[in-house]
Amino acid sequence: MTKVITEPAREVPVRDEVDVLVCGGGCAGVAAALAAARNGARTCLVEHYGFAGGTLTAAGVNGIGGYQHDLDGRPLVSGIPIEIVQRLAEADGASPESVARLTRPVDSGPVAGLGLNVYWVQAHPEKAKGVFDDMLGEAGVRILYHADAVMPVMEGSRVRGAFVESKSGREAILARVLVDCTGDGDIAARAGAPFDLGRPGDGACQPMTAIFTVADWSARAHNDAMKSEPLAAGRYQGYVARSRADGEIALNPNDIFCAATYLDDRESRAASVNFTRVQGLSALDAGELSRAEVLGRRQVAEAVRFMRKHMAGGANCALISVAAQIGIRESRRILGDYVLTGQDVQGAARFPDAVARGIYTLDIHNPTEVGKPSALIELEKPYDIPYRCLVPRGVEGLLVAGRCISGDHIALSSYRIQSHCMAMGQAAGTAAALAAAAGKRPRELDVGLLRRRLGEDGANTGEKL
Ligand SMILES: Cc1cc2nc3c(=O)[nH]c(=O)nc-3n(C[C@H](O)[C@H](O)[C@H](O)COP(=O)(O)OP(=O)(O)OC[C@H]3O[C@@H](n4cnc5c(N)ncnc54)[C@H](O)[C@@H]3O)c2cc1C
């Protein structure tokens, strides 16, 4: 049994009192904070790092995916998720053309032939930090960077805010509604909400990835080689297999070279590389997460050697940086009033309380096996994400958004894409503001009102136009 000691009770200063407290400033949290503040709520955003953006900025995942056209030709994911990439383009952090095509009218959707069924916007992670600062500031969000939300403030089963730890010490921020956008659902879990983890049976989660940036890389040469060189076909599968057999790839279980993408869609020689895979370690255990970071960096060194030796376009590539933290694809899924399933996603399920739409591919990176491919199943039609998936069971005053919402292992592999997380963030932030203003529990909110407000704010909830 773990040895325990008792922490003495103490008085804690109340740093702030707001209507909506958003914990975690990844893409879901940024959208939630913007939506809450714009809907009139006094809003505070608490974020662990000194910048917002989460996986995009801290873990270097700079391809914002999941945009598409809906069946009637309008943008499938709209509102704040599109506004964010438009602001990125204005700040020279994404190519304007890659953003303009998201809203270009088409007769009907989804538009075929886009690869993994979606449009992607390559966003420059460093420029994204400034864009998020500006947008949050303009909306009047009270930003608290370098602060961790550590425990909910509870009144019975109702969340009334959170205790935060920072250089200022331990403080409390009180709120009418808390939106947990920590990716891992930390606050919801500590408030007592039930959760699931990983796939059924063994609970194994998708692997983590240390993303790194290289200079002197030519994607064109690399893409050409995949068409002409047998060992480079299928994303360098032959070279990866041979390098594994030769002991050059000893640490990375991946069967293919995953991707090296320009930082922001334009021809440049710097690329962000998604090739490493760390399996079997938990993102919820500090010791295991530490081991994952160490192993991830070792895989980066291996990967750069592989790129220089075997990849067309990579002979002179040089490592510039490894992202501040390893990217986490999967951890807690907080169970809500509805659990979105893989069947719902594949069956294009419709729900009367839809607050967002999704279409990204079912994309399950192999959780346990070495040298085995991911499961990739493209969707033909979009599905709804119901409000009930954002409302955790058994706890009041609380919403969740982003990859920690209520779904199963298979559904998560689709809705975890960033544009979908932003759409959920907008929905949760709007719901939190409306609930706070009405003095209602989020669970009691009139979902018709929420859907109308989301529509007025540019979001697509699947409502007929
Ligand atoms: C390697 C990898 C590749 C991917 N590829 C793509 C891709 O190509 N395109 C795409 O669109 N998506 C991709 N995804 C998925 C996508 O990036 C994530 O699912 C999505 O960004 C999750 O967003 P989020 O806001 O829910 O969580 P996160 O991005 O994890 O944000 C959570 C935020 O909360 C903060 N935080 C956590 N705990 C606390 C706390 N207690 N107190 C305060 N702050 C806290 C964190 O610092 C972080 O900023 C990828 C993911 C990974 C890991």
Coordinates of C-alpha atoms and ligand atoms in Angstrom, one line a residue:
M1 CA 0.0 0.0 0.0
T2 CA 1.2 3.5 -0.8
K3 CA 2.5 5.3 2.3
V4 CA 0.4 8.4 3.1
I5 CA 0.7 11.5 5.3
T6 CA -2.0 14.0 6.3
E7 CA -1.8 17.5 4.8
P8 CA -2.8 20.1 7.3
A9 CA -6.0 22.1 6.5
R10 CA -5.3 25.7 5.8
E11 CA -7.0 28.9 4.6
V12 CA -6.5 29.7 0.9
P13 CA -6.8 33.1 -0.6
V14 CA -9.5 33.6 -3.3
R15 CA -7.6 35.0 -6.3
D16 CA -10.7 35.6 -8.4
E17 CA -14.4 35.1 -8.7
V18 CA -15.8 34.6 -12.1
D19 CA -18.8 33.2 -14.0
V20 CA -16.9 30.7 -16.0
L21 CA -13.5 29.1 -15.2
V22 CA -11.8 27.2 -18.0
C23 CA -9.1 24.8 -16.9
G24 CA -6.6 24.1 -19.6
G25 CA -5.9 26.3 -22.6
G26 CA -5.4 23.9 -25.5
C27 CA -7.5 24.3 -28.6
A28 CA -10.7 23.3 -26.8
G29 CA -9.9 25.6 -23.8
V30 CA -9.1 28.6 -26.0
A31 CA -12.4 28.1 -27.9
A32 CA -14.3 27.6 -24.6
A33 CA -12.9 30.7 -23.0
L34 CA -13.5 32.9 -26.1
A35 CA -17.1 31.6 -26.4
A36 CA -17.8 32.2 -22.7
A37 CA -16.4 35.7 -22.6
R38 CA -18.1 36.7 -25.8
N39 CA -21.4 35.5 -24.4
G40 CA -21.0 37.9 -21.5
A41 CA -19.4 35.7 -18.8
R42 CA -16.6 36.9 -16.6
T43 CA -14.2 34.3 -17.7
C44 CA -10.8 33.1 -16.4
L45 CA -8.5 30.7 -18.2
V46 CA -5.9 28.7 -16.2
E47 CA -3.1 27.1 -18.2
H48 CA -0.1 25.1 -17.1
Y49 CA 2.3 26.6 -19.7
G50 CA 3.2 30.2 -20.3
F51 CA 1.1 30.2 -23.5
A52 CA -2.1 28.7 -24.9
G53 CA -2.6 26.1 -27.6
G54 CA -1.9 22.9 -25.8
T55 CA -1.0 20.1 -28.1
L56 CA -0.7 22.5 -31.0
T57 CA 1.9 24.8 -29.4
A58 CA 3.4 22.7 -26.5
A59 CA 3.5 19.3 -28.3
G60 CA 4.1 20.8 -31.8
V61 CA 1.1 19.2 -33.5
N62 CA 0.8 21.9 -36.1
G63 CA -1.6 20.4 -38.6
I64 CA -5.1 21.5 -37.6
G65 CA -7.3 18.8 -39.2
G66 CA -10.9 17.8 -39.5
Y67 CA -12.3 20.7 -41.5
Q68 CA -14.8 19.6 -44.3
H69 CA -18.0 20.6 -46.0
D70 CA -21.3 19.4 -44.6
L71 CA -23.8 17.4 -46.7
D72 CA -25.5 20.7 -47.7
G73 CA -22.2 22.3 -48.8
R74 CA -21.7 24.7 -45.8
P75 CA -18.6 24.3 -43.6
L76 CA -19.0 21.3 -41.4
V77 CA -16.9 22.8 -38.6
S78 CA -17.4 26.5 -38.4
G79 CA -17.5 29.5 -35.9
I80 CA -14.5 29.8 -33.7
P81 CA -12.6 26.9 -35.3
I82 CA -12.6 28.8 -38.6
E83 CA -12.0 32.2 -37.0
I84 CA -8.8 30.9 -35.3
V85 CA -7.3 29.7 -38.5
Q86 CA -8.3 32.9 -40.3
R87 CA -6.5 34.9 -37.5
L88 CA -3.5 32.6 -38.0
A89 CA -3.5 33.4 -41.7
E90 CA -3.7 37.1 -41.0
A91 CA -0.7 36.8 -38.7
D92 CA 1.3 34.9 -41.4
G93 CA 1.0 31.7 -39.3
A94 CA -0.9 29.7 -42.0
S95 CA -1.3 30.0 -45.7
P96 CA -4.4 32.2 -46.6
E97 CA -5.3 29.7 -49.4
S98 CA -5.4 26.7 -47.1
V99 CA -7.9 28.7 -44.9
A100 CA -9.9 30.3 -47.7
R101 CA -10.9 26.8 -49.1
L102 CA -12.6 25.9 -45.8
T103 CA -15.4 28.4 -46.4
R104 CA -15.5 28.4 -50.2
P105 CA -19.1 27.4 -51.1
V106 CA -19.6 24.0 -52.7
D107 CA -22.9 22.5 -53.9
S108 CA -22.7 19.6 -51.5
G109 CA -20.3 17.9 -49.3
P110 CA -18.2 16.2 -48.0
V111 CA -15.7 17.0 -50.7
A112 CA -13.9 13.9 -51.8
G113 CA -10.3 13.2 -52.5
L114 CA -8.8 15.3 -49.7
G115 CA -6.8 12.5 -47.9
L116 CA -8.1 11.3 -44.6
N117 CA -11.4 12.9 -45.6
V118 CA -10.5 16.4 -44.5
Y119 CA -8.9 19.7 -45.1
W120 CA -5.8 20.5 -43.1
V121 CA -4.3 23.8 -42.1
Q122 CA -0.6 23.8 -41.3
A123 CA -0.3 26.3 -38.4
H124 CA 3.0 27.8 -37.3
P125 CA 3.1 26.9 -33.5
E126 CA 5.1 29.9 -32.4
K127 CA 2.8 32.3 -34.3
A128 CA -0.2 30.5 -32.9
K129 CA 0.9 31.5 -29.3
G130 CA 0.6 35.2 -30.2
V131 CA -2.7 34.8 -32.0
F132 CA -4.2 33.0 -29.0
D133 CA -2.9 35.8 -26.6
D134 CA -4.5 38.4 -28.8
M135 CA -7.8 36.7 -29.3
L136 CA -8.2 35.9 -25.6
G137 CA -7.1 39.5 -24.7
E138 CA -9.6 41.0 -27.1
A139 CA -12.4 38.9 -25.6
G140 CA -11.6 40.1 -22.1
V141 CA -10.6 36.6 -20.8
R142 CA -8.6 36.8 -17.6
I143 CA -5.5 34.7 -18.4
L144 CA -3.5 32.9 -15.7
Y145 CA -0.5 31.2 -17.3
H146 CA 2.0 29.1 -15.4
A147 CA -0.8 27.9 -13.1
D148 CA -2.1 24.4 -12.5
A149 CA -5.7 23.7 -11.6
V150 CA -5.1 21.0 -8.9
M151 CA -8.5 20.3 -7.3
P152 CA -12.1 21.3 -7.7
V153 CA -13.7 23.4 -5.0
M154 CA -16.7 21.3 -4.1
E155 CA -20.0 22.0 -2.4
G156 CA -21.5 18.6 -2.1
S157 CA -21.6 17.2 -5.7
R158 CA -21.4 20.7 -7.2
V159 CA -18.1 22.2 -8.5
R160 CA -17.7 25.8 -7.3
G161 CA -14.3 26.6 -8.8
A162 CA -10.8 25.2 -8.5
F163 CA -7.7 25.4 -6.3
V164 CA -4.8 26.5 -8.4
E165 CA -1.0 26.2 -7.7
S166 CA 1.4 28.6 -9.2
K167 CA 4.4 30.8 -8.3
S168 CA 1.8 32.7 -6.2
G169 CA 1.3 29.6 -4.1
R170 CA -2.0 27.9 -3.6
E171 CA -5.1 30.0 -4.3
A172 CA -8.8 29.4 -5.2
I173 CA -10.7 30.7 -8.2
L174 CA -14.5 30.5 -7.6
A175 CA -16.9 30.1 -10.5
R176 CA -20.5 29.4 -11.3
V177 CA -19.5 26.9 -14.0
L178 CA -16.1 25.2 -14.6
V179 CA -15.2 23.8 -18.0
D180 CA -12.5 21.1 -17.8
C181 CA -10.4 21.3 -21.0
T182 CA -7.2 19.7 -19.5
G183 CA -7.1 17.0 -22.1
D184 CA -6.9 14.4 -19.4
G185 CA -10.1 15.5 -17.6
D186 CA -8.1 16.1 -14.4
I187 CA -10.6 18.3 -12.6
A188 CA -13.7 16.3 -13.6
A189 CA -12.0 13.1 -12.4
R190 CA -11.1 14.7 -9.1
A191 CA -14.6 16.0 -8.7
G192 CA -15.7 12.3 -8.8
A193 CA -17.0 12.0 -12.4
P194 CA -16.6 8.5 -13.7
F195 CA -14.2 7.9 -16.6
D196 CA -12.9 5.2 -18.9
L197 CA -9.4 4.7 -20.2
G198 CA -8.1 3.1 -23.4
R199 CA -9.5 0.2 -25.3
P200 CA -11.9 -2.4 -23.9
G201 CA -10.1 -5.4 -22.4
D202 CA -6.6 -4.2 -21.6
G203 CA -7.2 -0.4 -21.3
A204 CA -4.3 0.3 -23.7
C205 CA -4.2 3.9 -25.0
Q206 CA -2.9 5.1 -28.3
P207 CA 0.9 5.8 -28.2
M208 CA 2.4 9.2 -27.4
T209 CA 4.6 11.0 -29.9
A210 CA 7.5 13.4 -29.4
I211 CA 7.2 15.8 -32.3
F212 CA 10.5 17.5 -33.5
T213 CA 11.4 20.2 -36.0
V214 CA 14.2 19.9 -38.5
A215 CA 15.9 22.3 -40.8
D216 CA 17.1 21.6 -44.4
W217 CA 14.4 19.2 -45.3
S218 CA 12.7 18.8 -48.8
A219 CA 9.2 17.4 -48.7
R220 CA 9.1 17.4 -52.5
A221 CA 12.1 15.1 -52.8
H222 CA 10.7 12.9 -50.1
N223 CA 7.3 12.7 -51.8
D224 CA 8.8 12.0 -55.2
A225 CA 10.9 9.1 -53.7
M226 CA 7.7 7.5 -52.4
K227 CA 6.4 7.3 -55.9
S228 CA 9.6 5.9 -57.5
E229 CA 11.6 3.9 -54.9
P230 CA 10.2 0.6 -53.9
L231 CA 11.7 0.8 -50.4
A232 CA 10.2 4.2 -49.9
A233 CA 6.7 3.2 -51.1
G234 CA 3.9 3.3 -48.4
R235 CA 5.6 6.0 -46.4
Y236 CA 9.1 4.4 -46.3
Q237 CA 7.8 1.1 -45.0
G238 CA 10.6 -0.9 -46.6
Y239 CA 13.3 1.4 -45.2
V240 CA 11.7 1.3 -41.8
A241 CA 11.5 -2.5 -41.8
R242 CA 15.1 -2.8 -42.9
S243 CA 16.3 -0.3 -40.4
R244 CA 14.5 -2.2 -37.7
A245 CA 16.1 -5.5 -38.8
D246 CA 19.5 -3.8 -38.8
G247 CA 19.0 -2.4 -35.3
E248 CA 19.0 1.2 -36.5
I249 CA 15.4 1.6 -35.2
A250 CA 15.5 0.0 -31.8
L251 CA 13.2 2.2 -29.8
N252 CA 10.3 3.2 -32.1
P253 CA 7.6 0.7 -32.8
N254 CA 6.2 2.5 -35.8
D255 CA 6.0 0.6 -39.1
I256 CA 6.1 3.7 -41.4
F257 CA 7.7 7.1 -41.5
C258 CA 4.6 9.0 -40.5
A259 CA 4.9 12.6 -41.7
A260 CA 7.1 15.6 -42.1
T261 CA 5.1 18.7 -42.8
Y262 CA 6.0 22.3 -43.4
L263 CA 5.5 24.6 -40.5
D264 CA 2.8 26.6 -42.2
D265 CA 2.0 25.2 -45.7
R266 CA 4.5 27.3 -47.6
E267 CA 7.6 26.1 -49.2
S268 CA 10.2 26.4 -46.6
R269 CA 12.9 24.0 -45.5
A270 CA 11.8 23.6 -41.9
A271 CA 9.4 20.8 -41.1
S272 CA 7.6 19.4 -38.1
V273 CA 8.1 15.6 -37.9
N274 CA 5.7 13.1 -36.5
F275 CA 7.5 9.8 -36.5
T276 CA 8.2 8.6 -32.9
R277 CA 5.8 6.4 -30.9
V278 CA 5.9 5.6 -27.2
Q279 CA 3.6 2.7 -26.2
G280 CA 2.5 1.3 -22.9
L281 CA 3.2 4.3 -20.7
S282 CA 0.4 6.2 -18.9
A283 CA -0.1 10.0 -19.4
L284 CA -1.8 10.0 -16.0
D285 CA 1.2 8.9 -14.0
A286 CA 4.0 11.5 -13.5
G287 CA 6.7 8.8 -13.4
E288 CA 5.5 7.0 -16.5
L289 CA 5.1 10.4 -18.3
S290 CA 8.6 11.2 -17.4
R291 CA 9.9 8.0 -18.9
A292 CA 7.8 8.7 -22.0
E293 CA 9.6 12.1 -22.4
V294 CA 13.0 10.4 -22.1
L295 CA 12.2 7.6 -24.5
G296 CA 10.6 10.1 -26.9
R297 CA 13.8 12.2 -27.1
R298 CA 15.9 9.0 -27.7
Q299 CA 13.5 8.1 -30.5
V300 CA 14.0 11.6 -32.0
A301 CA 17.8 11.1 -32.1
E302 CA 17.2 7.7 -33.9
A303 CA 14.7 9.3 -36.2
V304 CA 17.0 12.1 -37.3
R305 CA 19.7 9.5 -38.1
F306 CA 17.2 7.5 -40.1
M307 CA 16.1 10.6 -42.0
R308 CA 19.6 11.6 -42.9
K309 CA 20.6 8.1 -44.0
H310 CA 17.6 6.9 -45.9
M311 CA 15.3 9.7 -46.8
A312 CA 15.3 11.6 -50.1
G313 CA 15.2 15.2 -49.0
G314 CA 16.6 14.5 -45.6
A315 CA 20.3 13.9 -46.2
N316 CA 21.3 17.3 -44.6
C317 CA 18.4 17.7 -42.3
A318 CA 19.3 19.0 -38.8
L319 CA 17.4 18.9 -35.6
I320 CA 16.2 22.3 -34.4
S321 CA 13.9 21.5 -31.5
V322 CA 11.9 18.8 -29.7
A323 CA 8.5 20.0 -28.6
A324 CA 8.2 21.1 -25.0
Q325 CA 6.1 18.1 -24.1
I326 CA 5.3 14.7 -25.6
G327 CA 2.0 14.6 -27.5
I328 CA -0.7 12.6 -25.8
R329 CA -3.3 11.1 -28.0
E330 CA -5.5 9.4 -25.4
S331 CA -6.1 9.3 -21.7
R332 CA -9.3 9.7 -19.6
R333 CA -12.7 9.9 -21.3
I334 CA -15.0 11.4 -18.7
L335 CA -18.3 9.6 -18.9
G336 CA -21.2 11.9 -19.5
D337 CA -25.0 11.7 -19.9
Y338 CA -24.3 10.1 -23.3
V339 CA -21.3 8.1 -24.5
L340 CA -20.6 8.6 -28.2
T341 CA -19.6 5.3 -29.7
G342 CA -17.6 4.2 -32.7
Q343 CA -20.9 2.9 -34.2
D344 CA -22.4 6.4 -33.8
V345 CA -19.4 7.9 -35.6
Q346 CA -19.4 5.3 -38.4
G347 CA -23.2 5.4 -38.7
A348 CA -23.4 9.2 -39.1
A349 CA -25.5 9.4 -36.0
R350 CA -27.8 12.4 -35.5
F351 CA -28.9 13.7 -32.1
P352 CA -31.5 16.3 -31.2
D353 CA -29.0 17.9 -28.8
A354 CA -26.1 18.1 -31.3
V355 CA -23.7 21.0 -30.5
A356 CA -21.0 20.2 -33.0
R357 CA -20.4 18.0 -36.1
G358 CA -17.5 15.7 -36.9
I359 CA -16.1 13.7 -39.8
Y360 CA -12.5 13.0 -39.1
T361 CA -11.3 9.5 -39.9
L362 CA -11.2 6.8 -37.3
D363 CA -7.5 6.9 -36.6
I364 CA -6.2 4.5 -34.0
H365 CA -2.4 4.4 -33.8
N366 CA -1.4 0.9 -32.7
P367 CA -1.4 0.9 -28.8
T368 CA 0.7 -2.2 -28.2
E369 CA 2.2 -3.9 -31.3
V370 CA 5.6 -3.2 -32.9
G371 CA 5.8 -2.7 -36.6
K372 CA 2.1 -2.9 -37.1
P373 CA 0.0 -0.2 -38.8
S374 CA -2.6 2.1 -37.4
A375 CA -6.3 1.4 -38.1
L376 CA -7.5 4.1 -40.5
I377 CA -11.2 4.1 -41.5
E378 CA -12.4 7.1 -43.5
L379 CA -16.0 8.3 -42.8
E380 CA -18.4 8.9 -45.7
K381 CA -20.7 11.2 -43.8
P382 CA -20.5 13.5 -40.8
Y383 CA -21.8 12.7 -37.3
D384 CA -23.2 14.8 -34.5
I385 CA -21.6 15.4 -31.1
P386 CA -24.4 15.7 -28.6
Y387 CA -24.3 18.2 -25.7
R388 CA -24.8 15.3 -23.2
C389 CA -21.2 14.1 -24.0
L390 CA -20.0 17.4 -22.5
V391 CA -22.0 17.0 -19.2
P392 CA -20.2 14.6 -16.8
R393 CA -22.3 12.2 -14.8
G394 CA -22.9 12.7 -11.1
V395 CA -21.3 16.2 -10.8
E396 CA -23.0 19.6 -11.2
G397 CA -21.5 22.9 -12.3
L398 CA -19.1 21.2 -14.6
L399 CA -18.7 20.7 -18.4
V400 CA -15.8 19.0 -20.3
A401 CA -14.6 19.7 -23.9
G402 CA -11.8 18.4 -26.1
R403 CA -10.4 15.0 -26.2
C404 CA -11.6 14.1 -22.6
I405 CA -15.4 14.2 -23.5
S406 CA -17.6 11.2 -23.1
G407 CA -17.0 8.7 -25.9
D408 CA -15.5 5.2 -26.4
H409 CA -12.0 4.4 -27.6
I410 CA -13.0 4.2 -31.2
A411 CA -15.1 7.4 -31.3
L412 CA -12.3 9.3 -29.6
S413 CA -9.9 8.4 -32.4
S414 CA -12.1 10.7 -34.6
Y415 CA -13.3 13.6 -32.4
R416 CA -9.8 14.1 -30.9
I417 CA -8.8 16.1 -34.0
Q418 CA -8.2 19.8 -33.3
S419 CA -11.0 21.4 -35.3
H420 CA -13.5 19.1 -33.6
C421 CA -12.0 19.9 -30.1
M422 CA -12.4 23.6 -30.8
A423 CA -16.0 23.2 -31.9
M424 CA -16.7 21.3 -28.6
G425 CA -14.9 24.1 -26.8
Q426 CA -17.1 26.7 -28.3
A427 CA -20.2 24.7 -27.4
A428 CA -19.1 24.2 -23.8
G429 CA -18.0 27.8 -23.3
T430 CA -21.3 29.0 -24.7
A431 CA -23.3 26.6 -22.5
A432 CA -21.3 27.6 -19.4
A433 CA -22.0 31.3 -20.0
L434 CA -25.7 30.7 -20.6
A435 CA -26.0 28.5 -17.6
A436 CA -24.1 31.0 -15.4
A437 CA -26.3 33.9 -16.6
A438 CA -29.5 31.9 -16.0
G439 CA -28.4 30.6 -12.6
K440 CA -28.9 27.1 -13.9
R441 CA -26.9 23.9 -13.7
P442 CA -25.4 23.1 -17.2
R443 CA -27.4 19.9 -17.1
E444 CA -30.7 21.9 -16.9
L445 CA -29.8 24.2 -19.8
D446 CA -32.4 24.6 -22.6
V447 CA -30.5 22.9 -25.4
G448 CA -32.6 24.6 -28.0
L449 CA -31.4 28.0 -26.7
L450 CA -27.8 26.7 -26.7
R451 CA -28.1 25.5 -30.3
R452 CA -29.7 28.8 -31.5
R453 CA -26.9 30.8 -29.8
L454 CA -24.2 28.6 -31.3
G455 CA -25.8 29.1 -34.7
E456 CA -25.9 32.9 -34.3
D457 CA -22.2 32.7 -33.4
G458 CA -21.4 30.9 -36.6
A459 CA -21.2 27.3 -35.4
N460 CA -22.7 24.4 -37.3
T461 CA -24.8 22.2 -35.0
G462 CA -26.5 20.4 -37.9
E463 CA -29.6 22.7 -37.7
K464 CA -31.3 23.0 -41.0
L465 CA -30.6 26.5 -42.5
Ligands
LIG1 C1 1.2 13.2 -31.8 C2 -0.1 13.7 -32.1 C3 -0.5 14.0 -33.4 C4 -1.7 14.5 -33.7 N1 -2.0 14.9 -35.0 C5 -3.0 15.7 -35.2 C6 -3.2 16.3 -36.4 O1 -2.4 16.1 -37.3 N2 -4.2 17.2 -36.6 C7 -5.1 17.4 -35.6 O2 -6.0 18.3 -35.7 N3 -5.0 16.8 -34.4 C8 -4.0 15.9 -34.2 N4 -3.9 15.3 -33.0 C9 -5.0 15.4 -32.0 C10 -5.1 16.7 -31.3 O3 -3.9 17.5 -31.4 C11 -5.5 16.7 -29.8 O4 -6.4 15.6 -29.6 C12 -6.1 18.0 -29.4 O5 -5.2 19.0 -29.7 C13 -6.5 17.9 -28.0 O6 -6.9 19.2 -27.6 P1 -7.4 19.5 -26.1 O7 -7.6 21.0 -26.1 O8 -8.6 18.6 -25.8 O9 -6.3 19.1 -25.2 P2 -4.7 19.6 -25.1 O10 -4.2 20.1 -26.4 O11 -4.0 18.5 -24.4 O12 -4.8 20.8 -24.1 C14 -4.9 20.7 -22.7 C15 -4.3 21.9 -22.1 O13 -4.5 21.9 -20.7 C16 -3.4 22.2 -20.0 N5 -3.5 21.5 -18.7 C17 -3.5 20.2 -18.5 N6 -3.8 20.0 -17.2 C18 -3.9 21.2 -16.6 C19 -4.2 21.6 -15.3 N7 -4.4 20.7 -14.3 N8 -4.2 22.9 -15.0 C20 -4.0 23.8 -16.0 N9 -3.7 23.5 -17.3 C21 -3.7 22.2 -17.6 C22 -2.2 21.7 -20.9 O14 -1.0 22.4 -20.6 C23 -2.8 22.0 -22.3 O15 -2.5 23.3 -22.7 C24 -2.7 14.7 -32.6 C25 -2.3 14.4 -31.3 C26 -1.1 14.0 -31.0 C27 -0.7 13.7 -29.6

